[in-house]
C-alpha cells in the first residue's frame, strides 16, 4: 500500500480487477458447498463488485472529476493530500462516513478542471 501511495497511480482496470477477484476467491468457494445456485449468485455478486471497485479505483486516479456518484472522490483526495487516516473508500464513501474516517475536502483545482472534457471511460484499462 505504501508503494501505491508513492506512485499515486492505479495498475489499470484489468490488473485491479484480477487482484480483487483473486483476493476474494477464498470466500467464493464456500458458497458452492451450500448449493450450486448459491455459489453462482455469490460469485456474480463478488465479481460484479470487483469490476465496479476496479473501475472506480482507476477512475479516481485518472479522471477523478468524473467520479460523479460521490460528493468528493474519496480515494483521490486520500492520495492527493496524503490522508493516511481519512477517506479510504474506493468505490463508495459510505463506509468512511459510517466509521468516522470521512473528511470533506476542497479538491477541485486547475488540474481537475482540465479533465472536464474527458469521458467516464478515459482510464487506464490495462
C-alpha positions as CSV (number, residue, x, y, z in Angstrom):
1,X,0.0,0.0,0.0
2,X,2.8,2.4,0.7
3,X,4.3,1.7,-2.8
4,X,0.8,2.5,-4.2
5,X,0.8,5.8,-2.3
6,X,4.3,6.7,-3.5
7,X,3.3,6.1,-7.1
8,X,-0.1,7.7,-6.9
9,X,-1.4,5.7,-9.8
10,X,-3.6,2.7,-10.3
11,X,-2.5,-0.5,-12.1
12,X,-5.1,-0.4,-14.8
13,X,-8.7,-1.7,-14.7
14,X,-7.8,-5.3,-15.7
15,X,-5.0,-5.7,-13.2
16,X,-7.1,-4.2,-10.4
17,X,-10.0,-6.4,-11.3
18,X,-7.7,-9.5,-11.4
19,X,-6.3,-8.7,-7.9
20,X,-9.8,-8.1,-6.4
21,X,-11.1,-11.4,-7.8
22,X,-8.1,-13.3,-6.6
23,X,-8.2,-11.7,-3.2
24,X,-11.8,-12.7,-2.7
25,X,-11.5,-16.2,-4.2
26,X,-11.3,-17.8,-0.7
27,X,-14.9,-16.5,0.0
28,X,-16.2,-17.5,-3.4
29,X,-15.7,-21.3,-3.0
30,X,-17.6,-22.0,0.3
31,X,-20.9,-20.7,-1.1
32,X,-20.8,-23.7,-3.6
33,X,-21.0,-26.1,-0.6
34,X,-24.4,-24.7,0.1
35,X,-25.6,-25.1,-3.4
36,X,-24.6,-24.5,-7.0
37,X,-27.2,-21.7,-7.2
38,X,-25.8,-20.0,-4.1
39,X,-22.3,-20.3,-5.3
40,X,-23.2,-18.8,-8.7
41,X,-25.2,-16.0,-7.2
42,X,-22.5,-15.2,-4.6
43,X,-19.8,-15.3,-7.4
44,X,-21.8,-13.0,-9.7
45,X,-22.1,-10.5,-6.8
46,X,-18.5,-10.6,-5.9
47,X,-17.3,-10.4,-9.5
48,X,-19.7,-7.5,-10.2
49,X,-18.5,-5.6,-7.2
50,X,-14.8,-6.3,-8.1
51,X,-15.4,-4.8,-11.6
52,X,-17.1,-1.7,-10.1
53,X,-14.3,-1.3,-7.5
54,X,-11.6,-1.7,-10.1
55,X,-13.2,0.8,-12.4
56,X,-13.9,3.3,-9.5
57,X,-10.3,3.0,-8.3
58,X,-8.8,3.6,-11.7
59,X,-11.2,6.4,-12.5
60,X,-10.2,8.2,-9.3
61,X,-6.6,8.1,-10.2
62,X,-7.0,9.0,-13.9
63,X,-10.0,11.4,-14.1
64,X,-11.4,11.9,-10.6
65,X,-13.7,14.8,-11.7
66,X,-15.8,12.1,-13.4
67,X,-16.5,10.2,-10.2
68,X,-19.9,11.8,-10.0
69,X,-21.6,9.4,-7.6
70,X,-19.7,10.7,-4.6
71,X,-19.5,14.3,-3.3
72,X,-15.8,14.0,-3.3
73,X,-13.7,11.2,-4.9
74,X,-12.5,10.0,-1.5
75,X,-9.7,7.7,-2.8
76,X,-8.3,10.5,-4.9
77,X,-8.2,13.0,-2.1
78,X,-6.8,10.3,0.2
79,X,-3.8,10.2,-2.1
80,X,-3.7,13.9,-3.2
81,X,-3.5,15.2,0.4
82,X,-1.8,12.2,2.0
83,X,-4.8,11.5,4.2
84,X,-3.4,8.3,5.8
85,X,-6.3,8.3,8.3
86,X,-9.2,9.5,6.2
87,X,-11.1,8.8,3.0
88,X,-10.3,5.1,2.4
89,X,-13.2,4.3,0.1
90,X,-12.5,3.1,-3.4
91,X,-16.0,2.9,-4.9
92,X,-18.3,4.4,-2.3
93,X,-17.9,6.8,0.6
94,X,-20.5,5.5,3.0
95,X,-18.0,3.3,4.9
96,X,-15.9,6.3,5.6
97,X,-19.0,8.1,6.8
98,X,-20.1,5.2,8.9
99,X,-16.7,4.7,10.6
100,X,-15.9,8.4,11.0
101,X,-13.0,8.5,8.6
102,X,-14.7,10.7,6.0
103,X,-13.2,14.1,5.8
104,X,-14.7,16.8,3.5
105,X,-12.0,18.4,1.4
106,X,-12.0,21.1,-1.2
107,X,-10.2,19.3,-4.0
108,X,-11.1,20.8,-7.4
109,X,-8.2,22.8,-8.8
110,X,-6.9,23.6,-12.2
111,X,-5.6,20.0,-12.7
112,X,-9.0,18.5,-12.1
113,X,-10.8,21.2,-14.1
114,X,-8.6,20.3,-17.1
115,X,-10.2,16.8,-17.1
116,X,-13.7,18.1,-17.7
117,X,-13.5,17.2,-21.4
118,X,-12.6,13.6,-20.6
119,X,-15.3,10.9,-20.5
120,X,-16.0,8.4,-17.8
121,X,-14.2,5.8,-20.0
122,X,-10.9,7.8,-20.0
123,X,-9.0,5.5,-17.7
124,X,-6.0,3.1,-18.0
125,X,-7.6,-0.2,-18.9
126,X,-4.6,-2.5,-18.7
